[in-house]
């Protein structure tokens, strides 16, 4: 069966990306050593690896790779469902202000170093930034959603326009704050704005996991309704879909997933846009396949990008957003040109 | 059966429908005709619940239109709209399967697949099943949508014995279903719709071609500026006077050689002589 083949292939791809990613780095771990480390964890003998390798694997590499998997999966699933909701294959969670809102709030936090927040930092450690960024994502999306409501209905075209406006506003405010920032703050803003999995730890994985896993379970349940929505809002209603509830659910789950991802890893572009698009070329349009497949491919691509980001200029690191955009843009343009040719034939 | 009584509808100051009353029988093909902007689509959209019920009442089989849930409606009523853009690259078979969505949870059953295949044969699109919808011509797209709509309200018994009268009320609404189709498929579609009506479906269609409306429909409703000018059999409704009143055109009427229904022959000199 086609669906099964695609899913199995993507699972294999993800597993390969994860294994490469945990093995490659400043301290290389071979496949046999990796196996020995895992066996040791489950009660086997501590043979065939250096203790340093074990520490690096458990404390540094694995949480980072898992965070990459979670963030990649959530960005891609949110992107795919947003494209379904907006009935536009070029939509992106960024469109409704999730990323811009999170960025703005993070930058506020970094630049103003407000006393309240520094006090908060004491309480919840370095999560304050993430929590605040997440709040920013949710608030912006709420504003956009509210603005798009006319007569109790969220109008998709208005949502898009409101999203663009709010994005511009948030961008301007972020710019203003950047202008006022000190050099040290500027560096941290830039790094955050381009995304990085450098802050990964078991704590951050645990913090982000529920916000990613819940949407990952909830969104594929909306596959049928999202498919029907491709026919148009009226047509979906004729087929028994509660379009109003569908819109609300997709916005809530996508914001949750993307907000959490941006909060821990900064803004990472192009995954949400390119991954679902790429899959549709091979796997068709059915959300029942596209949503889980996007999660798998998004996770694999982000894991691989992170591997690149920390190895190409080792021992230094490139922000991961640079990698995804640099690889994503040419690829995306290639798709556009290809589509244009196909349409003109 | 659909009962519409004293239906009025305004958008802002503009009155789109004024005191419209009629009945559309189960087992009959009712066609709504009229000039552009007469309120035909508005009327259909109210019946489809796209537009709210502002004034007047609509009953489906004795039950108020808005007492049905979306899901209850979806199982007994299908709508073929004019606008048929699909935003994602679905394959035709997947698209027709969407018609079965109200009937299954999770995965489609064997029956759903059988009904999809049947509906695609009925709409003459079985050969397109593996094609991507967006790559089809306009007319083909329209027939695929017709197949989807048929799949939505066909049940298993109808595949086994196509001619058998249906037991429960079912409604089929079509907004200009033949615009954009070639001659063969215009006839084919209307034949199909007529057969459904004969099996007991309550069919309501907005049609532009008066001759085809007269040939296929059992009941005509003629609208002008949101009001019903005439309603009844094609013989009663299609008169020179009514056509002139509604469309502002002088015509000659003849009798269809086989069907006996009125048939319009246009008058080029604009000095019509009425033979009806």
XYZ file of C-alpha atoms in Angstrom:
621
model
C 0.000 0.000 0.000
C 1.235 3.438 -0.972
C 0.454 5.074 2.370
C 2.229 2.394 4.345
C 5.287 2.571 2.084
C 5.574 6.319 2.471
C 5.170 6.217 6.250
C 7.677 3.380 6.644
C 10.183 5.165 4.437
C 9.820 8.356 6.491
C 10.193 6.459 9.772
C 13.397 4.907 8.439
C 14.604 8.336 7.345
C 13.907 9.817 10.778
C 15.664 6.957 12.561
C 18.666 7.381 10.258
C 18.754 11.149 10.891
C 18.547 10.602 14.647
C 21.311 8.011 14.685
C 23.626 10.136 12.515
C 22.902 13.125 14.666
C 23.712 11.474 17.991
C 26.860 9.869 16.586
C 28.477 12.747 14.708
C 30.156 15.644 16.463
C 33.301 16.799 18.224
C 33.381 13.489 20.090
C 32.411 10.844 17.542
C 30.444 7.794 18.663
C 30.457 4.752 16.396
C 27.412 2.587 15.824
C 28.852 -0.188 17.980
C 29.658 2.264 20.776
C 26.171 3.690 20.584
C 24.719 0.226 20.973
C 27.006 -0.473 23.928
C 25.976 2.797 25.599
C 22.300 1.979 25.226
C 22.808 -1.594 26.462
C 24.677 -0.249 29.473
C 21.730 1.978 30.287
C 19.454 -1.024 30.402
C 21.661 -2.919 32.798
C 24.381 -4.258 30.488
C 28.132 -4.102 31.156
C 29.989 -0.835 30.718
C 32.130 -2.215 27.909
C 33.193 -0.913 24.523
C 32.881 2.858 25.014
C 34.515 5.752 26.812
C 32.684 7.222 29.824
C 32.999 10.623 28.166
C 31.055 9.337 25.174
C 28.293 8.102 27.411
C 28.007 11.460 29.135
C 27.928 13.337 25.853
C 25.300 11.009 24.461
C 22.925 11.196 27.419
C 23.426 14.768 28.550
C 24.156 16.703 25.365
C 23.313 14.882 22.149
C 20.149 12.942 22.902
C 18.118 15.794 24.438
C 19.210 18.052 21.609
C 18.198 15.530 18.981
C 14.877 14.873 20.699
C 14.200 18.588 20.881
C 14.943 18.813 17.164
C 12.524 15.964 16.498
C 9.763 17.603 18.526
C 10.274 21.068 17.077
C 10.595 19.837 13.488
C 7.503 17.685 13.786
C 5.408 20.424 15.316
C 6.440 23.074 12.786
C 5.646 20.780 9.864
C 2.314 19.510 11.207
C 1.210 23.023 12.099
C 2.229 24.177 8.622
C 0.320 21.387 6.906
C -2.855 21.983 8.890
C -2.649 25.746 8.417
C -2.374 25.217 4.677
C -5.494 23.092 4.887
C -7.315 25.686 6.951
C -6.345 28.635 4.778
C -7.044 26.598 1.649
C -3.722 27.835 0.415
C -0.652 25.683 -0.090
C 1.562 28.679 0.675
C 0.206 29.352 4.161
C 2.491 29.059 7.154
C 1.904 29.289 10.914
C 3.912 32.504 10.775
C 1.053 34.026 8.784
C -1.258 34.356 11.758
C 1.410 35.971 13.874
C 2.607 33.051 15.986
C 6.297 33.524 15.283
C 6.219 37.307 15.189
C 4.395 37.449 18.519
C 6.789 35.040 20.153
C 9.782 36.971 18.799
C 8.426 40.291 19.968
C 7.833 39.063 23.498
C 11.212 37.381 23.654
C 12.929 40.539 22.488
C 10.995 42.631 25.015
C 12.271 40.288 27.662
C 15.847 40.380 26.433
C 16.097 44.116 25.915
C 14.087 45.577 28.727
C 15.297 43.047 31.316
C 12.278 44.069 33.301
C 12.671 43.595 37.017
C 9.569 41.419 37.255
C 10.997 39.079 34.695
C 14.389 38.848 36.239
C 12.635 37.976 39.496
C 10.660 35.377 37.575
C 13.851 34.007 36.105
C 14.941 33.149 39.598
C 11.832 31.083 40.049
C 11.589 29.215 36.819
C 15.142 29.481 35.647
C 15.838 30.151 32.045
C 12.312 29.099 31.094
C 11.089 32.629 31.703
C 12.082 33.538 28.161
C 10.320 30.503 26.724
C 7.197 31.025 28.780
C 7.067 34.665 27.806
C 7.621 33.871 24.133
C 4.871 31.271 24.255
C 2.526 33.842 25.815
C 3.457 36.203 22.992
C 2.560 33.594 20.385
C -0.813 32.897 21.983
C -1.712 36.563 22.500
C -0.869 37.569 18.923
C -2.812 34.681 17.474
C -5.792 35.534 19.664
C -5.714 39.123 18.436
C -5.546 38.001 14.811
C -8.347 35.505 15.348
C -10.520 38.115 17.073
C -9.929 40.664 14.324
C -10.970 38.174 11.672
C -14.319 37.473 13.295
C -17.295 39.028 11.598
C -20.748 38.109 12.799
C -19.451 35.215 14.878
C -17.586 33.675 11.966
C -13.852 33.748 11.439
C -13.338 34.912 7.875
C -10.217 33.280 6.475
C -9.284 36.072 4.071
C -9.569 38.626 6.883
C -7.515 36.388 9.145
C -4.766 36.395 6.551
C -4.831 40.186 6.213
C -5.029 40.736 9.970
C -2.100 38.328 10.318
C -0.030 40.311 7.856
C -0.844 43.569 9.649
C -0.062 42.193 13.100
C 3.123 40.621 11.761
C 4.222 44.002 10.423
C 3.418 45.697 13.713
C 5.219 43.083 15.770
C 8.150 43.291 13.351
C 8.330 47.063 13.730
C 8.201 46.873 17.515
C 10.862 44.200 17.500
C 12.954 46.431 15.258
C 12.502 49.349 17.608
C 13.655 47.302 20.567
C 16.577 45.932 18.592
C 17.589 49.492 17.868
C 17.644 50.239 21.582
C 19.513 47.074 22.508
C 23.091 46.880 23.747
C 25.669 44.844 21.832
C 25.378 41.852 24.110
C 21.574 41.928 23.892
C 21.772 42.285 20.148
C 23.779 39.110 19.838
C 21.279 37.217 21.888
C 18.364 38.660 19.869
C 19.957 37.700 16.572
C 20.756 34.228 17.735
C 17.262 33.743 19.094
C 15.622 35.162 16.005
C 17.427 32.734 13.736
C 16.700 29.740 15.882
C 18.919 27.312 17.685
C 18.623 24.026 19.470
C 21.733 24.893 21.471
C 19.768 25.346 24.686
C 18.485 21.792 24.659
C 18.366 19.877 27.908
C 16.165 17.155 29.299
C 14.227 19.881 31.087
C 13.474 21.771 27.894
C 12.498 18.540 26.148
C 10.115 17.731 28.988
C 8.738 21.278 28.983
C 7.969 21.300 25.274
C 6.861 17.684 24.828
C 3.226 18.002 25.987
C 2.672 21.130 23.892
C 3.922 19.294 20.836
C 2.452 15.858 21.444
C -1.101 17.032 22.137
C -1.456 18.825 18.779
C 0.281 15.873 17.151
C -2.549 13.654 18.359
C -5.345 16.179 17.875
C -4.588 17.567 14.418
C -4.615 14.266 12.478
C -8.085 13.645 13.926
C -9.243 16.638 11.896
C -7.961 15.144 8.609
C -11.356 14.371 7.131
C -12.725 17.788 7.977
C -9.627 19.480 6.543
C -9.980 17.438 3.359
C -13.610 18.504 3.027
C -12.610 22.115 3.628
C -10.503 21.974 0.450
C -13.834 21.986 -1.414
C -14.795 25.281 0.186
C -16.417 26.325 3.449
C -19.979 25.881 2.225
C -19.230 22.494 0.694
C -17.592 21.301 3.897
C -20.696 22.360 5.808
C -22.887 20.465 3.324
C -20.791 17.418 4.186
C -21.611 17.813 7.865
C -18.402 19.551 8.985
C -18.703 22.156 11.722
C -16.430 24.652 10.005
C -16.517 27.149 12.869
C -15.265 24.597 15.361
C -12.721 23.300 12.873
C -11.148 26.726 12.438
C -10.949 27.245 16.175
C -9.385 23.838 16.767
C -6.763 24.154 14.042
C -5.749 27.628 15.218
C -5.502 26.502 18.846
C -3.489 23.346 18.182
C -1.192 24.929 15.607
C -0.486 27.894 17.874
C 0.235 25.565 20.757
C 2.702 23.515 18.725
C 4.454 26.407 17.009
C 4.366 28.677 20.062
C 6.078 26.011 22.168
C 8.640 25.326 19.461
C 9.504 28.972 18.943
C 9.697 29.419 22.682
C 12.460 26.840 23.111
C 14.234 27.056 19.790
C 13.601 30.522 18.382
C 12.060 31.141 14.996
C 12.966 28.496 12.464
C 11.659 29.242 9.003
C 10.661 27.170 6.020
C 10.011 23.825 7.727
C 6.286 24.548 8.051
C 6.063 25.728 4.463
C 8.325 23.407 2.530
C 7.840 20.025 4.193
C 4.074 19.618 3.532
C 4.531 21.002 0.052
C 7.277 18.524 -0.754
C 5.191 15.641 0.557
C 2.172 16.578 -1.514
C 4.276 16.194 -4.662
C 4.723 12.498 -3.875
C 1.907 11.589 -1.539
C -1.069 13.596 -2.802
C -3.325 15.826 -0.758
C -5.093 13.563 1.748
C -4.483 15.035 5.206
C -4.813 11.592 6.729
C -1.429 10.826 5.194
C 0.039 14.319 4.899
C -0.259 15.256 8.584
C 1.619 12.276 10.083
C 4.020 12.231 7.138
C 4.784 15.929 7.670
C 5.542 15.264 11.320
C 8.033 12.536 10.403
C 9.730 14.402 7.567
C 9.780 17.693 9.511
C 11.451 15.919 12.409
C 14.001 14.237 10.132
C 14.854 17.426 8.223
C 15.223 19.540 11.345
C 17.402 16.899 12.992
C 19.616 16.790 9.926
C 19.732 20.600 9.714
C 20.776 20.793 13.337
C 23.520 18.293 12.641
C 24.756 20.578 9.869
C 24.399 23.695 11.998
C 26.746 22.357 14.652
C 29.257 20.633 12.378
C 29.893 22.856 9.339
C 31.716 25.559 11.296
C 32.713 23.408 14.324
C 33.615 24.141 17.044
C 31.332 27.139 16.524
C 27.632 26.857 15.629
C 25.450 28.362 12.930
C 21.883 29.313 13.833
C 19.648 26.559 12.496
C 17.277 29.071 10.880
C 20.093 29.974 8.492
C 20.498 26.344 7.445
C 16.764 25.728 6.900
C 16.324 28.974 4.976
C 19.451 28.481 2.887
C 18.445 24.971 1.921
C 14.719 25.707 1.909
C 14.691 28.769 -0.332
C 16.289 27.264 -3.451
C 14.175 24.184 -2.987
C 11.029 26.228 -2.628
C 11.806 28.269 -5.722
C 12.414 25.040 -7.601
C 8.933 23.855 -6.610
C 7.401 27.159 -7.693
C 9.063 27.057 -11.102
C 8.152 23.429 -11.584
C 4.514 24.101 -10.682
C 4.416 27.071 -13.028
C 5.641 24.880 -15.881
C 3.142 22.165 -15.084
C 0.271 24.651 -14.964
C 1.225 26.260 -18.274
C 1.418 22.939 -20.128
C -41.178 17.420 0.277
C -40.042 20.992 0.794
C -42.522 23.661 1.823
C -41.439 27.259 1.512
C -43.808 29.887 2.852
C -43.572 33.675 2.774
C -39.823 33.711 2.449
C -38.193 37.136 2.297
C -34.517 37.978 2.342
C -32.677 41.290 2.442
C -29.048 42.279 2.398
C -28.855 45.831 3.701
C -31.577 47.796 1.907
C -31.704 45.430 -1.007
C -34.600 43.012 -1.060
C -33.401 39.847 -2.742
C -36.474 37.724 -2.106
C -39.985 38.930 -1.349
C -42.757 36.710 -0.058
C -41.717 33.570 -1.901
C -43.944 30.547 -1.336
C -43.925 27.205 -3.136
C -43.752 23.490 -2.607
C -41.188 21.147 -4.106
C -42.553 17.611 -4.087
C -40.584 14.509 -3.341
C -40.375 12.526 -6.556
C -40.391 15.662 -8.677
C -37.771 17.754 -10.433
C -38.398 21.400 -9.607
C -36.539 23.997 -11.661
C -36.089 27.606 -10.617
C -35.789 29.930 -13.603
C -35.465 33.677 -14.042
C -33.210 36.444 -15.304
C -29.823 37.260 -13.778
C -30.221 38.739 -10.332
C -33.779 37.439 -9.916
C -32.889 35.745 -6.622
C -32.575 32.145 -7.845
C -29.252 31.437 -6.199
C -30.265 33.307 -3.060
C -33.316 31.094 -2.756
C -31.207 27.970 -3.213
C -28.644 29.212 -0.679
C -31.374 29.665 1.915
C -32.563 26.118 1.275
C -28.945 24.952 1.677
C -28.630 26.953 4.915
C -25.774 29.032 3.514
C -27.886 32.074 4.197
C -29.912 32.423 7.396
C -33.685 32.320 7.433
C -34.671 35.951 7.927
C -38.390 35.860 7.314
C -40.753 33.060 6.438
C -40.584 29.334 6.990
C -39.007 26.362 5.275
C -39.979 22.794 6.110
C -38.258 19.634 4.946
C -40.704 16.772 5.230
C -42.630 18.725 7.842
C -39.593 19.571 9.971
C -38.275 23.128 10.205
C -35.124 23.576 8.106
C -32.987 24.689 11.016
C -34.018 21.877 13.345
C -31.619 19.522 11.543
C -28.004 19.228 12.667
C -25.270 19.642 10.029
C -24.645 15.920 10.149
C -28.323 14.941 9.843
C -28.607 17.237 6.846
C -25.439 15.910 5.249
C -26.800 12.382 5.222
C -29.982 13.215 3.331
C -29.197 16.350 1.366
C -26.484 17.038 -1.202
C -25.662 20.296 -2.964
C -23.890 20.872 -6.259
C -22.674 24.464 -6.222
C -21.517 26.613 -9.076
C -18.108 27.368 -7.712
C -15.933 24.309 -7.723
C -12.386 25.241 -6.883
C -10.427 22.753 -4.858
C -7.411 24.112 -3.033
C -5.263 20.994 -2.751
C -4.211 18.430 -5.376
C -6.752 15.714 -4.604
C -7.194 12.737 -6.882
C -10.738 12.424 -8.292
C -11.519 9.246 -6.426
C -10.515 10.847 -3.118
C -12.674 13.806 -3.945
C -15.725 11.683 -4.678
C -15.053 9.741 -1.477
C -15.519 13.022 0.424
C -19.183 12.620 -0.422
C -19.159 9.577 1.848
C -17.577 11.458 4.788
C -20.889 11.910 6.634
C -21.394 8.145 6.528
C -18.194 6.730 8.009
C -15.786 7.358 10.857
C -12.106 6.716 10.311
C -11.809 4.536 7.257
C -14.303 4.073 4.416
C -16.064 0.712 4.328
C -16.421 -1.594 1.334
C -19.894 -0.154 0.768
C -18.475 3.375 0.627
C -16.012 2.273 -2.047
C -18.801 0.586 -4.002
C -20.969 3.674 -3.823
C -18.079 5.891 -4.967
C -17.439 3.633 -7.965
C -21.164 3.596 -8.764
C -21.486 7.381 -8.527
C -18.448 7.865 -10.747
C -19.940 5.577 -13.379
C -23.237 7.450 -13.139
C -21.543 10.799 -13.717
C -19.405 9.285 -16.509
C -16.110 10.010 -14.740
C -15.014 6.454 -13.860
C -12.094 6.807 -16.284
C -10.837 9.878 -14.391
C -10.544 8.223 -10.983
C -6.748 8.397 -10.739
C -6.399 11.896 -12.182
C -5.616 14.982 -10.103
C -8.736 17.136 -10.014
C -6.969 20.395 -10.888
C -5.631 18.969 -14.130
C -9.136 18.292 -15.493
C -11.113 20.521 -17.836
C -13.928 22.627 -16.401
C -16.635 20.282 -17.615
C -14.837 17.224 -16.274
C -14.376 18.915 -12.917
C -18.067 19.627 -12.805
C -18.925 15.989 -13.475
C -16.518 14.832 -10.773
C -18.286 17.157 -8.352
C -21.581 15.719 -9.518
C -20.252 12.247 -8.725
C -19.279 13.434 -5.236
C -22.724 14.862 -4.675
C -24.379 11.657 -5.882
C -22.111 9.546 -3.663
C -23.212 11.595 -0.674
C -26.867 10.594 -0.840
C -26.811 7.259 -2.650
C -27.303 4.247 -0.433
C -26.374 0.633 -0.962
C -29.841 -0.504 -2.062
C -29.729 1.894 -4.976
C -26.630 0.215 -6.384
C -28.274 -3.178 -6.261
C -31.623 -2.153 -7.707
C -31.147 1.233 -9.374
C -34.807 1.738 -10.239
C -36.257 0.932 -6.825
C -38.065 3.829 -5.135
C -36.180 5.216 -2.135
C -37.700 4.745 1.297
C -36.571 7.866 3.136
C -36.713 11.499 2.026
C -33.632 12.732 0.182
C -32.915 16.138 -1.257
C -30.692 17.172 -4.131
C -29.970 20.847 -4.835
C -28.186 21.916 -8.004
C -27.070 25.412 -8.903
C -26.780 25.631 -12.688
C -25.622 22.038 -13.019
C -25.249 22.037 -16.805
C -23.542 25.360 -17.445
C -20.158 24.539 -18.925
C -21.003 20.989 -19.960
C -20.992 19.769 -23.547
C -24.300 18.845 -25.162
C -24.002 15.121 -24.469
C -23.253 15.662 -20.804
C -25.958 18.299 -20.447
C -28.522 15.721 -21.528
C -26.807 13.001 -19.560
C -26.810 15.038 -16.344
C -30.422 16.109 -16.686
C -31.496 12.542 -17.506
C -29.704 11.348 -14.416
C -31.286 13.985 -12.229
C -34.692 13.198 -13.657
C -34.258 9.509 -12.895
C -33.378 10.382 -9.318
C -36.542 12.447 -9.046
C -38.563 9.544 -10.421
C -37.093 7.317 -7.718
C -38.420 9.688 -5.074
C -35.677 12.293 -4.601
C -36.796 15.845 -4.086
C -34.725 17.681 -6.700
C -34.462 21.471 -6.889
C -32.261 23.024 -9.559
C -31.507 26.510 -10.775
C -31.495 26.322 -14.573
C -30.753 28.946 -17.176
C -31.847 27.115 -20.291
C -35.630 27.429 -20.408
C -35.997 24.819 -23.128
C -34.091 22.215 -21.163
C -35.975 23.212 -18.015
C -39.273 22.665 -19.816
C -38.130 19.306 -21.177
C -36.792 17.827 -17.978
C -38.467 19.515 -15.012
C -41.867 18.535 -13.632
C -42.391 21.864 -11.989
C -41.134 25.336 -12.847
C -40.834 28.339 -10.569
C -40.278 31.594 -12.394
C -38.724 34.418 -10.392
C -38.451 38.091 -11.139
C -36.804 40.546 -8.768
C -37.213 38.161 -5.879
C -40.880 37.404 -6.476
C -42.564 34.323 -7.848
C -44.175 35.333 -11.139
C -45.441 31.915 -12.082
C -45.253 28.384 -10.714
C -46.593 25.119 -12.069
C -46.064 22.691 -14.908
C -43.927 23.820 -17.865
C -47.119 24.260 -19.931
C -48.571 26.592 -17.324
C -45.410 28.606 -16.704
C -43.797 28.860 -20.122
C -46.069 31.298 -21.844
C -45.106 34.143 -24.118
C -46.503 36.625 -21.608
C -44.537 35.228 -18.667
C -41.311 35.024 -20.642
C -41.728 38.553 -21.842
C -42.518 39.762 -18.372
C -39.568 38.058 -16.751
C -36.868 38.237 -19.406
C -38.054 41.206 -21.458
C -37.815 39.149 -24.622
C -40.429 38.464 -27.258
C -40.433 34.821 -28.229
C -42.317 32.323 -30.291
C -43.412 29.142 -28.615
C -43.696 25.831 -30.392
C -44.495 22.384 -29.181
C -41.688 19.904 -28.697
C -42.278 17.218 -31.351
C -41.805 14.266 -28.976
C -42.327 15.512 -25.445
C -45.170 17.898 -26.110
C -43.708 20.547 -23.822
C -43.382 24.198 -24.908
C -40.283 25.074 -26.858
C -38.874 28.555 -27.387
C -37.912 29.800 -30.813
C -36.421 33.239 -30.667
C -37.807 36.042 -32.777
C -35.149 37.901 -34.660
C -37.381 40.702 -35.848
C -38.470 41.410 -32.255
C -42.080 41.543 -33.412
C -43.274 38.354 -31.944
C -46.486 36.644 -32.689
C -47.596 34.504 -29.840
C -48.771 31.076 -30.828
C -49.275 29.565 -27.424
